[in-house]
Short mmCIF file of C-alpha atoms in Angstrom, two decimals:
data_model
loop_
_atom_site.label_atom_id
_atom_site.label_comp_id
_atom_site.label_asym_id
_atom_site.label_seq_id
_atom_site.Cartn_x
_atom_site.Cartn_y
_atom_site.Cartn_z
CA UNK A 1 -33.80 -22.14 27.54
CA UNK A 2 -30.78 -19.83 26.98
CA UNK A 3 -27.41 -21.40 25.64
CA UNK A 4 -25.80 -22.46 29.50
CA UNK A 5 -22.39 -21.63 27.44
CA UNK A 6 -21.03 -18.92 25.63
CA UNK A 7 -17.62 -19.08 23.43
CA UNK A 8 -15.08 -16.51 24.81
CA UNK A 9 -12.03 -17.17 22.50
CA UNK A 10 -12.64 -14.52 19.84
CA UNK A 11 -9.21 -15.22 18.31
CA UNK A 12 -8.50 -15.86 14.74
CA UNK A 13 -8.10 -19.03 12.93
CA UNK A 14 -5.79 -19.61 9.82
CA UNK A 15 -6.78 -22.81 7.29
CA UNK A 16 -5.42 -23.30 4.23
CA UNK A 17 -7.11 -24.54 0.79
CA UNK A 18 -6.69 -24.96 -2.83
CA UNK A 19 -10.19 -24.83 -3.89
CA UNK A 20 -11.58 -21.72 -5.23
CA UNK A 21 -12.62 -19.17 -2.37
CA UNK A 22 -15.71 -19.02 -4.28
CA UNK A 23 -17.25 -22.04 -3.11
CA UNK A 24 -16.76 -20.48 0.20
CA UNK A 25 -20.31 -20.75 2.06
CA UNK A 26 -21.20 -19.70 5.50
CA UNK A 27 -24.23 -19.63 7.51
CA UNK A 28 -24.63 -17.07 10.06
CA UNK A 29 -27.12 -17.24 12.85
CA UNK A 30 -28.11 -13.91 14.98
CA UNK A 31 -30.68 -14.15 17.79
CA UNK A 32 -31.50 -12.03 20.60
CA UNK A 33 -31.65 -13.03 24.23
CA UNK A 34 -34.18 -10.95 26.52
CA UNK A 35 -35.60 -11.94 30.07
CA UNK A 36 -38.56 -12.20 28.83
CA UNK A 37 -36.98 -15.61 26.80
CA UNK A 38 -36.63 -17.26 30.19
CA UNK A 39 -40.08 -17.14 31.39
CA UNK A 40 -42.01 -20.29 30.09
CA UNK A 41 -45.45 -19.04 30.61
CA UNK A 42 -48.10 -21.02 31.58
CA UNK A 43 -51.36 -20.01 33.29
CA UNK A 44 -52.32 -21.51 36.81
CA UNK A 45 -55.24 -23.55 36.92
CA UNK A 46 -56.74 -21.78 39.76
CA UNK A 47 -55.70 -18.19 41.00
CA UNK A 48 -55.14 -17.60 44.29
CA UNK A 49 -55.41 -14.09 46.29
CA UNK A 50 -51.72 -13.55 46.67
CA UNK A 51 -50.99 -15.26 43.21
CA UNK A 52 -50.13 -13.25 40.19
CA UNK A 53 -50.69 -14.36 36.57
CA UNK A 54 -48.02 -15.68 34.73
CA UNK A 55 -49.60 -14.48 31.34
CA UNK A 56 -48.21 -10.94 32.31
CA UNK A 57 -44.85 -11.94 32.18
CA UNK A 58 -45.65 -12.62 28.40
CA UNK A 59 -43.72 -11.00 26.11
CA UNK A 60 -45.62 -7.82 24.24
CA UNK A 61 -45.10 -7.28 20.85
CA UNK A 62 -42.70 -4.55 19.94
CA UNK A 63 -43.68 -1.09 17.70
CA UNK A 64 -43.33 -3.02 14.62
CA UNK A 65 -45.26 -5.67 15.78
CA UNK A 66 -42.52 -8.38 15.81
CA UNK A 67 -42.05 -10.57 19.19
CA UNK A 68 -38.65 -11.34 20.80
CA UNK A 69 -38.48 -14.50 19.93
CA UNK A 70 -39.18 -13.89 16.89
CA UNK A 71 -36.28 -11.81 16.63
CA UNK A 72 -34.19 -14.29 15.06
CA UNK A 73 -32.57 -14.70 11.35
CA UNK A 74 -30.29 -17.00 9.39
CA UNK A 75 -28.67 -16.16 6.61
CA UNK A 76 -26.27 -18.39 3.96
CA UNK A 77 -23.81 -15.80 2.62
CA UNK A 78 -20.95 -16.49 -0.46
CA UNK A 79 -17.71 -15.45 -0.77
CA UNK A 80 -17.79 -11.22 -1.42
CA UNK A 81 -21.45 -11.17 -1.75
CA UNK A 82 -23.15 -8.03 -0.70
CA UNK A 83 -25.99 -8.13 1.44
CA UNK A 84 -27.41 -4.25 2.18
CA UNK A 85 -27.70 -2.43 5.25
CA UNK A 86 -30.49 -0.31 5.54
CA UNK A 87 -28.23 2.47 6.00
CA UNK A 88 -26.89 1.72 2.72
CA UNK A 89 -30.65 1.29 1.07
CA UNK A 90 -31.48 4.64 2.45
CA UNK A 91 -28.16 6.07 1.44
CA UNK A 92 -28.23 4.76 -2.04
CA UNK A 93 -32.26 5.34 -3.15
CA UNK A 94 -31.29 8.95 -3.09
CA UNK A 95 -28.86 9.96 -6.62
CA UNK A 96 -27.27 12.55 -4.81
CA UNK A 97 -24.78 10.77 -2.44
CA UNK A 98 -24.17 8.48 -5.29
CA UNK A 99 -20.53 9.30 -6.15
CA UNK A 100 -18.67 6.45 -7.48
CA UNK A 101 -19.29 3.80 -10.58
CA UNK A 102 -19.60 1.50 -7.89
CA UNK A 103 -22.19 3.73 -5.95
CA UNK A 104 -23.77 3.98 -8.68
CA UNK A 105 -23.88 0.22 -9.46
CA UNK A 106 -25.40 -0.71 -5.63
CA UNK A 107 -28.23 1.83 -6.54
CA UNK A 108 -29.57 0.15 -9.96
CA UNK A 109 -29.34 -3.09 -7.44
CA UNK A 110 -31.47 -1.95 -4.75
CA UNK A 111 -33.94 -0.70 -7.04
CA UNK A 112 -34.09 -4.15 -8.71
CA UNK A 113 -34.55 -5.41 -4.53
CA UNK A 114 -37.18 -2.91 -4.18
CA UNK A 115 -38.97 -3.90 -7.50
CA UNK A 116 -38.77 -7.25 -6.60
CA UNK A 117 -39.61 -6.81 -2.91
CA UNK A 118 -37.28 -5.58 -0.79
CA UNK A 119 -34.00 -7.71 0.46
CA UNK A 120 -34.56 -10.81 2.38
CA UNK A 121 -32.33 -9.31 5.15
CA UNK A 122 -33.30 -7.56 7.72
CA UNK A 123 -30.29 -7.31 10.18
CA UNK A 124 -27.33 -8.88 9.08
CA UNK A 125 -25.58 -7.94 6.15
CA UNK A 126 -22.14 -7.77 4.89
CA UNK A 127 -19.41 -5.34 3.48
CA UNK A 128 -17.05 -7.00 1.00
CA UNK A 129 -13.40 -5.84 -0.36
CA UNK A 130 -14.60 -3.41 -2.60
CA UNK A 131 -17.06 -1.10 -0.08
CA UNK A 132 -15.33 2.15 1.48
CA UNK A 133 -15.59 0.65 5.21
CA UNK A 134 -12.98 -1.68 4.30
CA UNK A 135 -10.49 0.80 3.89
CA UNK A 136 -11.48 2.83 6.24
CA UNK A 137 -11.48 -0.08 8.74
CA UNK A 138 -8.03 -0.87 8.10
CA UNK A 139 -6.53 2.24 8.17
CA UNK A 140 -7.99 3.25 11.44
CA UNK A 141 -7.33 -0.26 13.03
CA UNK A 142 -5.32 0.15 16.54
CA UNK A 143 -2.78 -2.35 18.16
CA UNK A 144 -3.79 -2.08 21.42
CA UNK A 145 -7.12 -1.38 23.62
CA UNK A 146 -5.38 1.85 24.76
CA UNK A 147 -8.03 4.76 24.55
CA UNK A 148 -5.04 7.46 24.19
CA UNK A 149 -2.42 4.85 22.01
CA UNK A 150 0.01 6.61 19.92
CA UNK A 151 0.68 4.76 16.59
CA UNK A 152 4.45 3.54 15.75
CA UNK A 153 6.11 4.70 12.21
CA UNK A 154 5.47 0.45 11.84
CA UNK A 155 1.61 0.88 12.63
CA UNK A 156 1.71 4.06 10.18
CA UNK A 157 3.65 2.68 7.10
CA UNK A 158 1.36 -0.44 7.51
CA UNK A 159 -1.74 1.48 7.52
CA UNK A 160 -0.94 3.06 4.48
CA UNK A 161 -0.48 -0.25 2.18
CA UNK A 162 -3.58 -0.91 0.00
CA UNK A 163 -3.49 -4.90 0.48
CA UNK A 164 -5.68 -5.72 -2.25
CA UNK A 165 -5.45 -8.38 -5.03
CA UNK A 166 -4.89 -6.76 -8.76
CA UNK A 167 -6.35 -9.05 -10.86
CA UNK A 168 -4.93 -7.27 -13.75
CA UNK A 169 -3.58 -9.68 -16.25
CA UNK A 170 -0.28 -9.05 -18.00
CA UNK A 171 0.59 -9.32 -21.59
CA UNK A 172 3.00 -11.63 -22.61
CA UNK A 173 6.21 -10.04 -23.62
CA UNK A 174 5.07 -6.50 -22.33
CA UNK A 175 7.71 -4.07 -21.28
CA UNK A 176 8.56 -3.52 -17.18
CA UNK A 177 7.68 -0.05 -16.42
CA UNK A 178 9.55 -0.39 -13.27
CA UNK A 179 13.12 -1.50 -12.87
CA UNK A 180 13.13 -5.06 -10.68
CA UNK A 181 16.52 -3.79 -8.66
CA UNK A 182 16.99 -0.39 -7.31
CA UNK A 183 20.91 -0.09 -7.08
CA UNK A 184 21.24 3.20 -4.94
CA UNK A 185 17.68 3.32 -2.97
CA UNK A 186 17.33 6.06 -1.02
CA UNK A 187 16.63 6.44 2.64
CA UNK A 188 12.59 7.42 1.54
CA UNK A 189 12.97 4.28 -0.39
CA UNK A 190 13.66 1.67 2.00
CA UNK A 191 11.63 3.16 4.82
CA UNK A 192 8.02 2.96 2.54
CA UNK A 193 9.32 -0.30 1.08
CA UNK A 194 10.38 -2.34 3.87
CA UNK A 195 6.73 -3.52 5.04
CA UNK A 196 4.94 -6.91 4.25
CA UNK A 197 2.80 -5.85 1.54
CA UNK A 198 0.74 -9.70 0.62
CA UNK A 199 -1.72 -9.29 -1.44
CA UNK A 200 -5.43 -10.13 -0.25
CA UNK A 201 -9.07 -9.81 0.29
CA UNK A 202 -11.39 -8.62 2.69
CA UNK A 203 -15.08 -9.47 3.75
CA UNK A 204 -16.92 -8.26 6.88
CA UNK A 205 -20.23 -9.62 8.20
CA UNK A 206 -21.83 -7.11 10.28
CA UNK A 207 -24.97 -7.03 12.05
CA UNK A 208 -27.44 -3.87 12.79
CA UNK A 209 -28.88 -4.37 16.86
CA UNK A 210 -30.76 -1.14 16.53
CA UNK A 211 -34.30 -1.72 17.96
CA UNK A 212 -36.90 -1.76 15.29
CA UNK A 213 -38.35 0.90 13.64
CA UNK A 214 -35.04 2.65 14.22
CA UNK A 215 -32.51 0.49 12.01
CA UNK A 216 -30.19 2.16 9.62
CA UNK A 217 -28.28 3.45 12.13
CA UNK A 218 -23.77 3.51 12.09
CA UNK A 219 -23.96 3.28 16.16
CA UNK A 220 -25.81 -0.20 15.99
CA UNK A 221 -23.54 -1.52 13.34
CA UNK A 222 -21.43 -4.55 14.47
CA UNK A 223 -18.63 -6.55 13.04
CA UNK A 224 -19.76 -10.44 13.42
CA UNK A 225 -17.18 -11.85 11.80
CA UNK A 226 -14.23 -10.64 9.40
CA UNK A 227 -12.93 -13.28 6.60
CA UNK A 228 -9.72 -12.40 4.52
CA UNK A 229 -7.94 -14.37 1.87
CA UNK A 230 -4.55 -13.62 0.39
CA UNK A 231 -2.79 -14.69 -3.08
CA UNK A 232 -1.60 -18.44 -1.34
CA UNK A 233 -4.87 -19.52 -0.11
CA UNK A 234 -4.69 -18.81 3.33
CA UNK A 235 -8.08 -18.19 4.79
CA UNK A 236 -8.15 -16.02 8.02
CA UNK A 237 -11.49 -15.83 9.86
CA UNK A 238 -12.07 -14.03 12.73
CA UNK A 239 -13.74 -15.61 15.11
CA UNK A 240 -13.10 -19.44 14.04
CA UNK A 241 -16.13 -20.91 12.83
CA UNK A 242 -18.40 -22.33 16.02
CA UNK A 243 -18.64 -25.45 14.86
CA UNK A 244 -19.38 -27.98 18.38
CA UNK A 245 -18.69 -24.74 20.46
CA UNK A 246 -21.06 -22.48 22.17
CA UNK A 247 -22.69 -19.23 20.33
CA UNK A 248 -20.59 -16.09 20.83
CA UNK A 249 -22.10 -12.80 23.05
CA UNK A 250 -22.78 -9.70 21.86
CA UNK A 251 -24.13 -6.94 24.35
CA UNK A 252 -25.20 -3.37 23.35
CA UNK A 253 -24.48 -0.09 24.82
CA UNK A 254 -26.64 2.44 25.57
CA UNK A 255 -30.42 2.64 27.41
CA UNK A 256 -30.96 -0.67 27.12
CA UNK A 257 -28.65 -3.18 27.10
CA UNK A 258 -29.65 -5.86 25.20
CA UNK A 259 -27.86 -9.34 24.67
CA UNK A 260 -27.33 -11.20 21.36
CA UNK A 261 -25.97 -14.70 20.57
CA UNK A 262 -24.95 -15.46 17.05
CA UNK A 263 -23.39 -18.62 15.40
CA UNK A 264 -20.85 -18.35 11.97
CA UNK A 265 -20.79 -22.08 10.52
CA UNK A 266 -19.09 -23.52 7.69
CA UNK A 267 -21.59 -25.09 4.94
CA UNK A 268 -19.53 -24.87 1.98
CA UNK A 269 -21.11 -28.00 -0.40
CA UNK A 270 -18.70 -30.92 -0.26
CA UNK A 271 -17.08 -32.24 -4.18
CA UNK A 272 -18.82 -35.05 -5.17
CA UNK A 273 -16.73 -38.51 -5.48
CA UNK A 274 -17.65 -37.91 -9.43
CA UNK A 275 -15.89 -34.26 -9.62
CA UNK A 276 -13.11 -35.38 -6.90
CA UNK A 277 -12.15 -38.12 -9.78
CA UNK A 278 -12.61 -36.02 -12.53
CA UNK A 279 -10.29 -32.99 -11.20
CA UNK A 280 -7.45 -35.73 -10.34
CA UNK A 281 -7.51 -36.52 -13.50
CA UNK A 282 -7.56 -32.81 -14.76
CA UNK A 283 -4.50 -32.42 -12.46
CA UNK A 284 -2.86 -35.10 -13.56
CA UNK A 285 -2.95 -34.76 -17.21
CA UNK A 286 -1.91 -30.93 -15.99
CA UNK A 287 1.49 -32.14 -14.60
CA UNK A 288 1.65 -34.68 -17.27
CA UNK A 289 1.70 -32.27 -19.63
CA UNK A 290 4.08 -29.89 -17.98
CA UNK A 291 6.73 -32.72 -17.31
CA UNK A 292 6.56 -33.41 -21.17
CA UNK A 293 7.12 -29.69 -21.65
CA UNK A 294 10.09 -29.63 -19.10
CA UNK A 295 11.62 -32.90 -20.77
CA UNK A 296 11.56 -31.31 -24.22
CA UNK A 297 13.42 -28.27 -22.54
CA UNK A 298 15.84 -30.35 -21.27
CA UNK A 299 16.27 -32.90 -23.75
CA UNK A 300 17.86 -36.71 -23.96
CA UNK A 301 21.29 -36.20 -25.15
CA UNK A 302 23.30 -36.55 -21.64
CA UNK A 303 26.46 -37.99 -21.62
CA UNK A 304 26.51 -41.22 -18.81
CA UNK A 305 29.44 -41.87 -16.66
CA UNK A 306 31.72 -45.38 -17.30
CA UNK A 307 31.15 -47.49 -14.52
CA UNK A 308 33.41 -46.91 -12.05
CA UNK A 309 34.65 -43.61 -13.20
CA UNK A 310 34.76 -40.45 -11.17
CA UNK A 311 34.16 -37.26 -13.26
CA UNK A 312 35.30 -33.94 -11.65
CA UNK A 313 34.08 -30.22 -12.49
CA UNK A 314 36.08 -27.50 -10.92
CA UNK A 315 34.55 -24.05 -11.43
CA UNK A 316 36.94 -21.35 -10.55
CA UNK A 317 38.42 -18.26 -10.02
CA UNK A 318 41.46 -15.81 -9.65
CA UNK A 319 40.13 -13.11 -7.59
CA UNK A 320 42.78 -10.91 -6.63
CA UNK A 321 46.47 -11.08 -5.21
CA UNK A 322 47.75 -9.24 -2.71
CA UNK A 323 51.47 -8.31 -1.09
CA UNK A 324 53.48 -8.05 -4.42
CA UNK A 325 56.01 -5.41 -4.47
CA UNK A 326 55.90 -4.28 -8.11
CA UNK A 327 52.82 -2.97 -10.10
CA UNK A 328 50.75 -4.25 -13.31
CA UNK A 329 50.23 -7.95 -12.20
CA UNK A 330 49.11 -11.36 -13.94
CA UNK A 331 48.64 -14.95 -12.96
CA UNK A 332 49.95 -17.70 -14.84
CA UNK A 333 48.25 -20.90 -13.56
CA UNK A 334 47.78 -24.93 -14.88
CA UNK A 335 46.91 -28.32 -13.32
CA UNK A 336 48.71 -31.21 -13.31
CA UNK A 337 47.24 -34.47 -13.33
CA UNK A 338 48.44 -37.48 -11.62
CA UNK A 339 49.83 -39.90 -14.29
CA UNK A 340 48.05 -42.78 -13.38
CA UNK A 341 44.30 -43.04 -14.05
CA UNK A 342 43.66 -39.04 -14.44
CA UNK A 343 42.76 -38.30 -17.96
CA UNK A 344 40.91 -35.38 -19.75
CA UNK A 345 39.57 -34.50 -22.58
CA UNK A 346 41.59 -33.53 -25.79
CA UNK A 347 39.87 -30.18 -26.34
CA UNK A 348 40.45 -29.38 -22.26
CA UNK A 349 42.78 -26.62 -21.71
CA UNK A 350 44.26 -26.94 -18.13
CA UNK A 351 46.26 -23.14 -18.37
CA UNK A 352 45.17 -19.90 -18.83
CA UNK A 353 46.90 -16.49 -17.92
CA UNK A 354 44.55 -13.72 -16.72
CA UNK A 355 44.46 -10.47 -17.77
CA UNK A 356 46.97 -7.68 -16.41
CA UNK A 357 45.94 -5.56 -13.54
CA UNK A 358 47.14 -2.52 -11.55
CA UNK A 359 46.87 -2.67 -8.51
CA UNK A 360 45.07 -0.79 -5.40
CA UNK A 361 45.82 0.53 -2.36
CA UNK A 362 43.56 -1.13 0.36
CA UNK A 363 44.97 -0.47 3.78
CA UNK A 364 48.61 -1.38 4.45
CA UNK A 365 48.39 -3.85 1.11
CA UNK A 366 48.79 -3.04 -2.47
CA UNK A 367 44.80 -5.77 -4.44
CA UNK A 368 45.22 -6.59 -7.99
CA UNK A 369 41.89 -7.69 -8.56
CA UNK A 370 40.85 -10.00 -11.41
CA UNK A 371 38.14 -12.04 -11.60
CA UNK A 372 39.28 -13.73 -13.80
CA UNK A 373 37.10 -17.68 -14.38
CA UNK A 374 37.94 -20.59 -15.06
CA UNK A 375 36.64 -24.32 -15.88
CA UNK A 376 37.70 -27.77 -16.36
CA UNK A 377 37.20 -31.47 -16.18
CA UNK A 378 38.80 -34.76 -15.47
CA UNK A 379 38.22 -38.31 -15.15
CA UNK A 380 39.52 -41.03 -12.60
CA UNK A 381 39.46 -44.74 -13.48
CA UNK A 382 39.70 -46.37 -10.37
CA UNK A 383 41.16 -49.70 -11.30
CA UNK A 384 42.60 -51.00 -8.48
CA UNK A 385 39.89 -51.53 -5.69
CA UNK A 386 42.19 -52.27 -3.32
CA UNK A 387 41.68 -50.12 0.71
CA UNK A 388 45.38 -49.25 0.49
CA UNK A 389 45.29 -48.00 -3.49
CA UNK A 390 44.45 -44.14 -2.54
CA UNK A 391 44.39 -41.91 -5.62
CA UNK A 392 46.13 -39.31 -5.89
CA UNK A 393 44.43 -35.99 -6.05
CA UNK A 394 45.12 -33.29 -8.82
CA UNK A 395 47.34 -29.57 -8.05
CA UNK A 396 47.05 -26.60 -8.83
CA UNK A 397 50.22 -24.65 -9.97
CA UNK A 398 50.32 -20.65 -10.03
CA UNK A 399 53.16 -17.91 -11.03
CA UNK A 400 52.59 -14.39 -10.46
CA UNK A 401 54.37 -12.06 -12.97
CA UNK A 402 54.60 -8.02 -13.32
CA UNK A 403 55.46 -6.01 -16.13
CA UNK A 404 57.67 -3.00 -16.27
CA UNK A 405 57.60 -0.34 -18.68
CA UNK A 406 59.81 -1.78 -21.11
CA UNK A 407 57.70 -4.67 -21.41
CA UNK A 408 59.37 -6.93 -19.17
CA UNK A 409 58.02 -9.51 -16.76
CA UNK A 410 59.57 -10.75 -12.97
CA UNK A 411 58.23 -13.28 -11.06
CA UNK A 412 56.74 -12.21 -8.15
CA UNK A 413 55.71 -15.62 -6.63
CA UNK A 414 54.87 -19.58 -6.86
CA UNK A 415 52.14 -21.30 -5.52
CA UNK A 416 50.53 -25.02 -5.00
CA UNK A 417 47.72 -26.16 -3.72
CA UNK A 418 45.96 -29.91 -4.15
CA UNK A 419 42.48 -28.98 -5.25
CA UNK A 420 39.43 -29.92 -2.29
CA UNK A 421 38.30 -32.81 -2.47
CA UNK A 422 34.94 -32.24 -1.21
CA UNK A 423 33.03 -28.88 -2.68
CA UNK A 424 33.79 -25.70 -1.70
CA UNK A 425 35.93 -22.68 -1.68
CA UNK A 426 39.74 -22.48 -1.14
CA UNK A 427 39.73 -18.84 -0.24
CA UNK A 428 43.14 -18.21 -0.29
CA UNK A 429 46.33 -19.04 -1.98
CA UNK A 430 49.90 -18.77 -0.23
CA UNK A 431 52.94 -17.87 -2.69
CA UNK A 432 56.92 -17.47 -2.35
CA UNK A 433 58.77 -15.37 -3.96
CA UNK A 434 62.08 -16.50 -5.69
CA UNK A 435 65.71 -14.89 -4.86
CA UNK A 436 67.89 -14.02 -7.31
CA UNK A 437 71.12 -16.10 -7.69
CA UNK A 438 73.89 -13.82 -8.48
CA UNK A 439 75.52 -11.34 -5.95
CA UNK A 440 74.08 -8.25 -7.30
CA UNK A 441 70.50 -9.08 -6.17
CA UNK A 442 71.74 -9.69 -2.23
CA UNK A 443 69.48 -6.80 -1.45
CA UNK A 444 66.50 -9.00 -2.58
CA UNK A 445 65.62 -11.69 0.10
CA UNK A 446 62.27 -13.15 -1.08
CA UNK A 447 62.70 -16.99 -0.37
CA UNK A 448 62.21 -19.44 -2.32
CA UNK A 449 61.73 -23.40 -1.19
CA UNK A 450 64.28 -25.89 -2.23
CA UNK A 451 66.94 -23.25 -3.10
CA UNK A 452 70.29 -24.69 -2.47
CA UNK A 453 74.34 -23.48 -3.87
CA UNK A 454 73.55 -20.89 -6.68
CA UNK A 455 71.44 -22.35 -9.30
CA UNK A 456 67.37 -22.87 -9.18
CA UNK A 457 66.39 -26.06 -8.03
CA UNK A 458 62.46 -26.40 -8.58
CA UNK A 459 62.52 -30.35 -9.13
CA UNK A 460 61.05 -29.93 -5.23
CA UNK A 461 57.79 -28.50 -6.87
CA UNK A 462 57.91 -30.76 -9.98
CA UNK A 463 58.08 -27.71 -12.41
CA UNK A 464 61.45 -28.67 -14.01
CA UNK A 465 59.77 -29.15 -17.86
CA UNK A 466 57.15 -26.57 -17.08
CA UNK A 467 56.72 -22.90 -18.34
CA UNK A 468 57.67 -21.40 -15.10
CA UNK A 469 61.05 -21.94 -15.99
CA UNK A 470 61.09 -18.23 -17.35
CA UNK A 471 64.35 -16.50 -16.09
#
């Protein structure tokens, strides 16, 4: 009786493994479904007048003397085996269209088929990543079922990319012959390199429906099911395996339209408990190994924390200043600790001066830019574990200076700030510039805070003992 359902969803299905894709194993089933399968025949007992013979409903056999039903083949087929058409068989016997190594190669293994017997095959048969059909198929593929589409630049540039796995192995310490970062890419550039390019394989499993005696034939050639595997073990098969589902359909074109049903099952061999255990353990030696190899990378020798100590890193840096009225710029900068419980090392230095800088015109502002890094650390001994005992947090001081020509520096600004408290970036430092004291500098009227009668009063800022006391 013919399968009551068919499986429409010819969409693909995506799995995922870490076994080798050559244990991959697949068993695809092709049969053809006439009328004539239907009819169970049975003869009458007695004939009647008006009673016609069931036998004649019988199904004939066929020029090459092969019945419908037994029309039918099964065949187990590995990851990128090759099964042969007869197209290719007939192609390949003659020396002449052989034009490739690999041409070449499929003839010497036909005549080693035809020696031994000719293939087991008969209608299915497969096209794996290295045949010419796969690229062909791939490069001709369309995006819609439009008869007159017109491929995108996207469907174009994609068409073009060979995605096929180079199993070329590098040698260690070899030279690049290509640089890693293209610094000025042109336009060309970026429009042939901005396309997913993973690397993969490709398998088809086709199926010649030509009648027979008349196999061998492109026009009968049909795609049963198309398998690729990329570089992460991702598996794509198209259609999903049937698995409980019903057979898919297949109908020809032409005189006769004839119907096929075909199956495409899963029977890769399952790891025995013995070789599960044994590749754990494999695996876990593996990373055993590789952890020892990471700890001797890394080493021991790490300095601990005191109990109840808080150690702080600040990673930093002067990037620019901005807003200055004279030229040839530098940063004087230090931070002060809090007296109580903030200590550092001895060999910490909590100054530096960057470099000097000219500076840029950038819109309505005149950039000094730096870049000029900095690093230190400090420790907090939190003694008092009392709620209302708050440390206090460490500040950073800042001067900028400019020379002249003769060599001689101004101050241009101050600036404070109480480093974060939480990680991140302080983007931006405010600074005031100082005022002269005497009467012949009334022309200058940077402020300064805390400036009071005519003498400098930076006790406001705590800098009274410190070096930007420079006058």
């Amino acid at each position: 009786m013919a399968e009551a359902i068919w499986s429409s969803d010819t969409g693909e299905a995506v799995y995922r493994s870490r076994d080798p894709v050559r244990n991959l194993r697949l068993r695809v089933h092709l049969q053809r479904i006439t009328s004539s399968n239907y009819l169970h025949c049975q003869p009458a007992a007695q004939l009647g007048k008006d009673l016609i013979d069931l036998a004649t409903f019988r199904p004939h056999p066929t020029a090459s003397g092969h019945r419908p039903e037994e029309e039918e083949e099964e065949v187990v087929i590995g990851w990128q085996e090759k099964l042969f058409s007869q197209f290719e068989v007939d192609l390949y016997q003659n020396e002449a269209a052989c034009q490739s190594p690999l041409d070449h190669q499929y003839r010497q293994e036909i005549l080693k088929l035809e020696d031994a017997g000719g293939r087991k095959n008969r209608r299915i048969f497969t096209y794996t990543d290295s045949d010419r059909y796969t690229n062909l198929e791939e490069h001709c593929q369309k995006m819609t079922t439009a008869a007159s589409e017109m491929p995108s630049f996207l469907v174009e540039r994609m068409a073009n990319v060979r995605r096929r796995r180079q199993d070329r192995r590098g040698t260690e310490g070899g030279i690049l012959k290509s640089r890693i970062v293209t610094w000025e890419p042109s336009e060309e550039f970026i429009r042939n390199n901005h396309v997913i390019n993973t690397p993969l394989q490709t398998m088809y499993i086709m199926a010649d429906l030509g009648p027979y005696g008349k196999l061998g034939y492109k026009k009968h050639e049909h795609v049963l099911c198309t398998l690729k595997v990329d570089s992460n073990g991702v598996i794509t098969v198209k259609p999903d395996f049937t698995g409980s589902k019903g057979p898919y359909r297949i109908e020809t074109e032409g005189e006769k339209q004839e119907l096929w049903k075909y199956t495409v099952d899963n029977v890769s061999s399952l790891a025995q408990p013995e070789e599960e255990e044994r590749e754990q353990r494999v695996f876990k030696d593996l990373y055993g190994r590789h952890k020892e190899y990471l700890n001797s990378l890394v080493g021991t020798d790490f300095e601990m924390t005191a109990p109840g100590a808080l150690r702080l890193f600040v990673n930093g840096e002067v990037v620019s200043a901005q807003g200055y009225e004279y030229d040839n710029l530098y940063v004087h900068f230090f931070v002060e600790l809090p007296t109580s419980n903030w200590s550092s090392p001895a060999f910490q230095q909590l100054s530096g001066i960057t470099q000097t800088c000219a500076t840029k015109s950038r819109g309505m502002d005149n950039v000094a830019y730096f870049s000029y890094p900095f690093t230190f650390e400090a420790s907090f001994l939190h003694e008092d574990e009392s709620v209302d005992a708050l440390p206090e947090w460490p500040v950073l001081y800042c001067e900028v200076l400019s020379l002249d020509f003769w060599q001689r520096y101004r101050v241009e600004g101050y600036g404070a700030v109480v480093l974060p408290a939480t990680p991140g970036d302080f983007s931006s430092l405010p600074c005031r510039s100082p005022l002269a004291p005497t009467p012949r500098c009334k022309a200058d009227t940077r402020p300064l805070p805390g400036r009071s009668g005519d003498g400098w009063e930076l006790e406001a800022l705590n800098l009274q003992d410190s070096v930007f006391l420079l006058r």
